[in-house]
Amino acid sequence: MTRIILNDHPTWALLPKRKGKTVVLLHGGLSSSASLLRVLGPSLSKQFALAAFDRRGHGRTADTDQPFTFDAMADETIAFLELLQRRVFLLGHSDGANVALLVALRRPELLKRVVLVGANYHYKGLMPMKEFTPESDGFGDFAREYAKQSPDGIEHAAVVVGKSAHLVKTEPTLTVTKLRTISVPVLVMSGDDDVARLEHTVSLYESIPESQLAVLPGTSHAVMKERTKESVRTIRRFFLDPVPPVTEYPLRRGDHDVTH
């Protein structure tokens, strides 16, 4: 764990400790890399080198005066991947999954495969949700947890919440036409009661040419925390098994060459 410079900004990062197959974890909004490392790290680290970084205004990385945008987050992620100097497996949750989508569109040569957990490619694809604001009941607890890591202190928690709320209401704005240009194998994964409408999640899966779909029953947006063993098993299988998968009765996939 160290501090690196990403696009001229000091950034907390976990760099891979060994060569070989590497998984880069992209955390969700109002969260940090610690959330994914705590849930997935113990299992995935047995077979993969792990890497992660805290985005601007999240975790142990200070914020800037700029608004949160997925394009800027994708720029950060691309800079991080270029720093690693290796093709990686990219796994994003929530906002991190939306960032991973943009990276797959812009720089597929940096990636082997991509896992999207709880993604939405358009902001209108989300379920109706109560807005989280500084007046919300749980804000005080969030602010105290935020301050334990953030260099910006507890008073900045309200700023980050405001930026995140604006992002959720206005981005992303991808189309199914754009999704059809993705050339990297993608696993679309969600809970059956996730933040994106189920039909939106299915359209994401059906729009990406080399994609697979995993909807875990009895789970929410916290699917990886709620069903950790199932989630890790599904993710690991997608990373390591042939793509496209060899099945008895392929219909959507048809006859394609298997790659590894």
Coordinates of C-alpha atoms in Angstrom, one line a residue:
M1 CA 0.0 0.0 0.0
T2 CA 1.4 3.3 -1.1
R3 CA 0.7 6.7 -2.5
I4 CA 1.1 7.3 -6.2
I5 CA 0.4 10.2 -8.6
L6 CA -2.5 9.7 -10.9
N7 CA -3.1 12.5 -13.3
D8 CA -1.2 14.9 -11.1
H9 CA -3.1 13.9 -8.0
P10 CA -1.7 12.0 -4.9
T11 CA -3.7 8.8 -4.7
W12 CA -3.8 5.9 -2.3
A13 CA -3.1 2.6 -4.0
L14 CA -2.5 -1.0 -3.5
L15 CA 0.0 -2.2 -6.2
P16 CA 0.3 -5.9 -7.1
K17 CA 2.9 -7.8 -5.1
R18 CA 3.7 -10.3 -7.8
K19 CA 3.6 -10.9 -11.5
G20 CA 1.1 -13.0 -13.3
K21 CA -2.7 -12.8 -13.4
T22 CA -3.8 -9.5 -11.9
V23 CA -7.3 -8.4 -10.7
V24 CA -7.9 -4.6 -10.4
L25 CA -10.8 -3.8 -8.0
L26 CA -12.8 -0.6 -8.6
H27 CA -14.9 0.4 -5.5
G28 CA -18.4 1.9 -5.5
G29 CA -19.5 5.5 -4.7
L30 CA -19.2 6.8 -1.1
S31 CA -16.9 3.8 -0.5
S32 CA -13.3 2.8 -0.8
S33 CA -11.0 0.0 -2.0
A34 CA -11.1 -1.4 1.6
S35 CA -14.7 -2.6 1.0
L36 CA -13.8 -4.9 -1.9
L37 CA -10.4 -5.9 -0.5
R38 CA -12.1 -7.0 2.7
V39 CA -14.8 -9.1 1.0
L40 CA -13.0 -10.5 -2.1
G41 CA -9.4 -10.1 -1.2
P42 CA -8.9 -13.2 1.0
S43 CA -10.3 -15.6 -1.7
L44 CA -9.1 -13.9 -4.9
S45 CA -5.5 -13.4 -3.6
K46 CA -5.0 -17.1 -3.6
Q47 CA -4.9 -17.2 -7.4
F48 CA -4.5 -13.6 -8.5
A49 CA -2.3 -10.6 -7.7
L50 CA -4.6 -7.8 -6.5
A51 CA -4.5 -4.1 -7.2
A52 CA -6.7 -1.2 -6.3
F53 CA -6.8 2.6 -5.7
D54 CA -9.1 5.0 -3.9
R55 CA -10.7 7.5 -6.4
R56 CA -10.5 11.2 -5.7
G57 CA -12.7 12.2 -2.8
H58 CA -13.0 8.5 -1.6
G59 CA -11.2 6.5 1.0
R60 CA -7.7 7.7 1.7
T61 CA -7.5 9.9 -1.4
A62 CA -8.2 13.7 -1.0
D63 CA -10.9 15.4 -3.1
T64 CA -10.5 18.2 -5.6
D65 CA -12.7 21.1 -6.5
Q66 CA -14.0 19.4 -9.6
P67 CA -17.4 17.6 -9.8
F68 CA -17.5 13.8 -9.9
T69 CA -17.8 12.5 -13.5
F70 CA -17.5 9.0 -14.8
D71 CA -15.2 10.3 -17.6
A72 CA -12.8 11.6 -15.0
M73 CA -13.0 8.4 -13.1
A74 CA -12.2 6.4 -16.2
D75 CA -9.2 8.7 -16.9
E76 CA -7.9 7.9 -13.4
T77 CA -8.4 4.2 -13.9
I78 CA -6.7 4.2 -17.3
A79 CA -3.7 6.0 -15.8
F80 CA -3.6 3.4 -13.1
L81 CA -3.7 0.5 -15.6
E82 CA -1.0 2.1 -17.7
L83 CA 1.1 2.3 -14.5
L84 CA 0.8 -1.4 -13.9
Q85 CA 2.1 -2.2 -17.4
R86 CA 0.1 -5.4 -17.8
R87 CA -3.2 -6.5 -19.1
V88 CA -5.6 -7.1 -16.2
F89 CA -8.9 -8.6 -15.1
L90 CA -11.0 -5.6 -14.1
L91 CA -13.8 -5.9 -11.5
G92 CA -16.0 -2.9 -10.6
H93 CA -18.9 -2.6 -8.2
S94 CA -21.6 0.0 -8.5
D95 CA -20.0 3.3 -9.7
G96 CA -16.8 1.3 -10.1
A97 CA -18.7 -1.0 -12.5
N98 CA -19.8 2.0 -14.5
V99 CA -16.2 3.2 -14.7
A100 CA -15.1 -0.3 -15.9
L101 CA -17.7 -0.1 -18.7
L102 CA -16.1 3.2 -19.9
V103 CA -12.6 1.7 -19.7
A104 CA -13.7 -1.3 -21.7
L105 CA -15.0 1.0 -24.4
R106 CA -12.0 3.3 -24.5
R107 CA -9.0 1.0 -23.8
P108 CA -9.9 -2.6 -24.4
E109 CA -6.2 -3.5 -25.0
L110 CA -5.5 -2.9 -21.3
L111 CA -8.0 -5.6 -20.3
K112 CA -8.4 -9.4 -20.3
R113 CA -11.9 -9.6 -19.0
V114 CA -14.3 -7.4 -17.1
V115 CA -16.8 -8.1 -14.2
L116 CA -19.5 -5.5 -13.7
V117 CA -21.4 -5.9 -10.4
G118 CA -24.5 -3.7 -9.8
A119 CA -23.8 -1.6 -12.9
N120 CA -26.2 0.8 -14.8
Y121 CA -25.2 2.1 -18.2
H122 CA -27.7 4.9 -18.0
Y123 CA -28.9 6.8 -15.0
K124 CA -32.5 6.2 -16.0
G125 CA -32.0 2.5 -15.4
L126 CA -32.0 2.8 -11.6
M127 CA -34.8 1.8 -9.3
P128 CA -36.5 4.7 -7.4
M129 CA -34.5 5.3 -4.3
K130 CA -34.7 7.7 -1.4
E131 CA -31.9 10.3 -1.8
F132 CA -29.1 10.2 0.7
T133 CA -28.4 13.8 2.0
P134 CA -26.7 15.4 5.0
E135 CA -30.3 15.4 6.5
S136 CA -30.7 11.7 6.2
D137 CA -30.7 9.6 9.4
G138 CA -27.6 7.7 8.6
F139 CA -25.5 10.7 7.5
G140 CA -23.8 11.2 10.8
D141 CA -22.5 7.6 10.9
F142 CA -21.3 7.9 7.3
A143 CA -19.5 11.1 8.0
R144 CA -17.7 9.6 11.0
E145 CA -16.6 6.6 9.0
Y146 CA -15.6 8.9 6.1
A147 CA -13.4 11.0 8.4
K148 CA -11.5 7.9 9.6
Q149 CA -9.8 7.6 6.2
S150 CA -10.2 10.9 4.4
P151 CA -7.5 13.5 4.4
D152 CA -10.3 16.1 4.0
G153 CA -11.9 15.5 7.4
I154 CA -15.4 15.1 8.6
E155 CA -16.6 18.5 7.3
H156 CA -16.0 17.4 3.7
A157 CA -18.4 14.4 3.9
A158 CA -21.4 16.6 3.0
V159 CA -19.6 17.8 -0.1
V160 CA -18.8 14.3 -1.3
V161 CA -22.4 13.2 -0.7
G162 CA -23.6 16.2 -2.8
K163 CA -21.3 15.4 -5.6
S164 CA -22.3 11.8 -5.6
A165 CA -26.0 12.6 -5.6
H166 CA -25.6 14.8 -8.7
L167 CA -23.6 12.1 -10.5
V168 CA -26.3 9.5 -9.9
K169 CA -29.0 11.8 -11.3
T170 CA -27.1 12.7 -14.4
E171 CA -24.7 9.9 -15.4
P172 CA -23.9 7.6 -17.1
T173 CA -25.6 8.1 -20.5
L174 CA -24.4 5.2 -22.5
T175 CA -26.6 3.6 -25.2
V176 CA -27.1 0.0 -26.3
T177 CA -25.6 1.0 -29.6
K178 CA -22.4 2.0 -27.8
L179 CA -22.4 -1.1 -25.7
R180 CA -22.4 -3.3 -28.8
T181 CA -18.9 -2.0 -29.6
I182 CA -17.4 -3.5 -26.5
S183 CA -14.8 -6.1 -27.6
V184 CA -13.8 -7.5 -24.1
P185 CA -15.5 -10.5 -22.5
V186 CA -17.8 -9.2 -19.8
L187 CA -19.6 -10.8 -16.9
V188 CA -22.7 -8.8 -15.9
M189 CA -23.5 -9.7 -12.3
S190 CA -26.2 -8.4 -9.9
G191 CA -28.5 -9.2 -7.1
D192 CA -32.1 -10.0 -7.9
D193 CA -33.1 -6.9 -5.9
D194 CA -30.3 -4.6 -7.0
V195 CA -30.3 -0.8 -7.6
A196 CA -30.7 -1.2 -11.4
R197 CA -34.0 -2.4 -12.7
L198 CA -33.7 -6.1 -13.8
E199 CA -34.7 -5.3 -17.3
H200 CA -31.9 -2.7 -17.5
T201 CA -29.4 -5.3 -16.3
V202 CA -30.6 -7.8 -18.9
S203 CA -30.4 -5.2 -21.6
L204 CA -26.8 -4.5 -20.5
Y205 CA -26.0 -8.2 -20.8
E206 CA -27.8 -8.6 -24.2
S207 CA -26.1 -5.6 -25.7
I208 CA -22.5 -6.6 -25.1
P209 CA -21.3 -9.2 -27.7
E210 CA -19.1 -11.4 -25.5
S211 CA -21.0 -11.3 -22.3
Q212 CA -22.4 -13.6 -19.5
L213 CA -25.1 -12.9 -16.9
A214 CA -25.2 -13.9 -13.3
V215 CA -28.2 -12.8 -11.1
L216 CA -27.9 -14.2 -7.6
P217 CA -31.2 -14.9 -5.9
G218 CA -32.1 -13.4 -2.6
T219 CA -29.5 -10.6 -2.8
S220 CA -29.3 -6.8 -3.2
H221 CA -26.7 -4.3 -4.2
A222 CA -24.5 -5.8 -1.5
V223 CA -24.6 -9.1 -3.4
M224 CA -20.8 -9.8 -2.9
K225 CA -21.1 -9.3 0.8
E226 CA -24.4 -11.3 1.1
R227 CA -23.2 -14.2 -1.0
T228 CA -19.5 -14.0 -0.9
K229 CA -18.6 -17.6 -1.6
E230 CA -21.1 -17.8 -4.6
S231 CA -19.8 -14.5 -5.9
V232 CA -16.2 -15.4 -5.7
R233 CA -16.9 -18.8 -7.3
T234 CA -18.8 -17.1 -10.2
I235 CA -16.1 -14.4 -10.7
R236 CA -13.2 -16.9 -10.6
R237 CA -14.9 -19.2 -13.1
F238 CA -15.5 -16.3 -15.5
F239 CA -11.8 -15.2 -15.2
L240 CA -10.3 -18.6 -15.8
D241 CA -12.7 -20.7 -17.9
P242 CA -12.8 -20.6 -21.7
V243 CA -14.6 -17.7 -23.4
P244 CA -17.2 -18.1 -24.8
P245 CA -18.3 -20.9 -22.5
V246 CA -18.7 -24.3 -24.0
T247 CA -22.4 -25.3 -23.5
E248 CA -24.7 -28.1 -24.7
Y249 CA -27.2 -26.0 -26.5
P250 CA -25.8 -22.6 -27.5
L251 CA -28.4 -20.2 -29.0
R252 CA -27.4 -16.6 -28.3
R253 CA -23.7 -17.4 -28.6
G254 CA -23.9 -19.6 -31.6
D255 CA -20.7 -21.1 -33.0
H256 CA -17.7 -19.1 -32.0
D257 CA -14.0 -19.9 -31.5
V258 CA -13.1 -20.4 -27.9
T259 CA -10.4 -18.1 -26.5
H260 CA -8.5 -18.2 -23.2

